[in-house]
Amino acid sequence: MTDSEPENLQQDTPPEKPKRRFFIDTDPGTDDAVALVMALRSPEIEVVGISVVAGNVGLEQTVQNALYTVEICGGGVPVYVGAKRPMNRDLQTADLVHGRDGLGDIGLPLQGRTPAAESAVDALIAAAKQYAGELTLVTLGPLTNIAQAIQRDPSFATNIARCVIMGGAPDGVGNTTATAEFNVYVDPEAAHVVLHSGMPTEWVGWDVTLRHAMLTPEENDSIRAEGTPQAEFVADIQKPVLVLWEKLFGYAMVCLPDPLAMAVALAPDIAEHLPVHMDIEVIGSLTAGMTVVDRRPRPSDHNALIVTRVHRDRFIQMLHDAVT
Ligand code: BDR
Ligand code: CA
């Protein structure tokens, strides 16, 4: 560009699209780690913070797993320590699915990293205030931290623009009990607080996971074949899940509920959403943690969106894009 060129030519370059801001709450977990890689490597968003909760394994380990995942994606995102246990219950973990270290027991160095000093709840509240009306919250674990933020600050729920939750089993078929999905089962009281907080929630459940987020070992291998450290990481930590699935059902599969939720958060147009009236069972001896969807026609009562379908090919492509 020379001084003599007309001014309007200088304005032809389109302005850079502002990045959307995400805050992620998580309990890594093999599939959580994949979801974190997707977010941390997306050029379209900025992850302003990661809050960690106990869930798949105990809190100390989930924190270390989040810190390790951030590190292999280049670092620079604060990891905040959250709740050690659910609001009113003892912690139930899922190390059978994720390995004793939560990331597949493949010998990764998952200790010795330092989280941020601020607590998860304080950081969530501060970020929601700072980016009021624009922050996307993505939750990939039991909802304890989020419920505590709601209870501590009445403006928290309304400051969040969009909340995408991996949780629930809208068809009534659970993965932890007959009726409950793990994240809601572990802390149903917290899920109840979140659902009734007025925050706009989108629930990516176990049913849609089974339909669209199960990968064959070959699909997992083709992600690994991208050859980057992140590709090897996301594929290799799936080992115990492959083994477990083979043992339970006679064929190996990789199961990616949290990445599916992250894909919906990153690219809303890959999903179909249904507005529903839903509630969370907190008492039932057989049904604690069940997401009860009222299928009667009551359109004026809708209090949540559930995701009913996701474009599988685009989801798989997003997994590849995240590691190339
Ligand atoms: C959810 O439970 C956890 O084990 C996974 O990380 C996922 O968030 C699926 O029910
Ligand atoms: Ca999780």
Short mmCIF file of C-alpha atoms and ligand atoms in Angstrom, two decimals, residues 25-29 31-32 56 98 139-142 166 182-183 257-258, ligand 2:
data_model
loop_
_atom_site.label_atom_id
_atom_site.label_comp_id
_atom_site.label_asym_id
_atom_site.label_seq_id
_atom_site.Cartn_x
_atom_site.Cartn_y
_atom_site.Cartn_z
CA ASP A 25 -15.91 -26.83 33.82
CA THR A 26 -14.54 -30.37 33.72
CA ASP A 27 -13.45 -33.59 35.54
CA PRO A 28 -10.79 -35.08 33.22
CA GLY A 29 -11.44 -37.98 32.33
CA ASP A 31 -13.20 -37.79 26.96
CA ASP A 32 -12.95 -34.51 28.90
CA ASN A 56 -14.28 -39.34 36.94
CA HIS A 98 -11.09 -43.74 32.54
CA THR A 139 -19.76 -28.20 31.53
CA LEU A 140 -18.29 -31.68 31.16
CA GLY A 141 -18.56 -33.05 34.69
CA PRO A 142 -20.82 -33.11 37.76
CA MET A 166 -22.80 -32.85 28.83
CA PHE A 182 -22.97 -40.19 35.29
CA ASN A 183 -22.60 -36.39 35.51
CA PRO A 257 -19.71 -37.65 25.16
CA ASP A 258 -17.74 -34.58 26.29
CA CA B 2 -16.53 -35.58 32.01
#
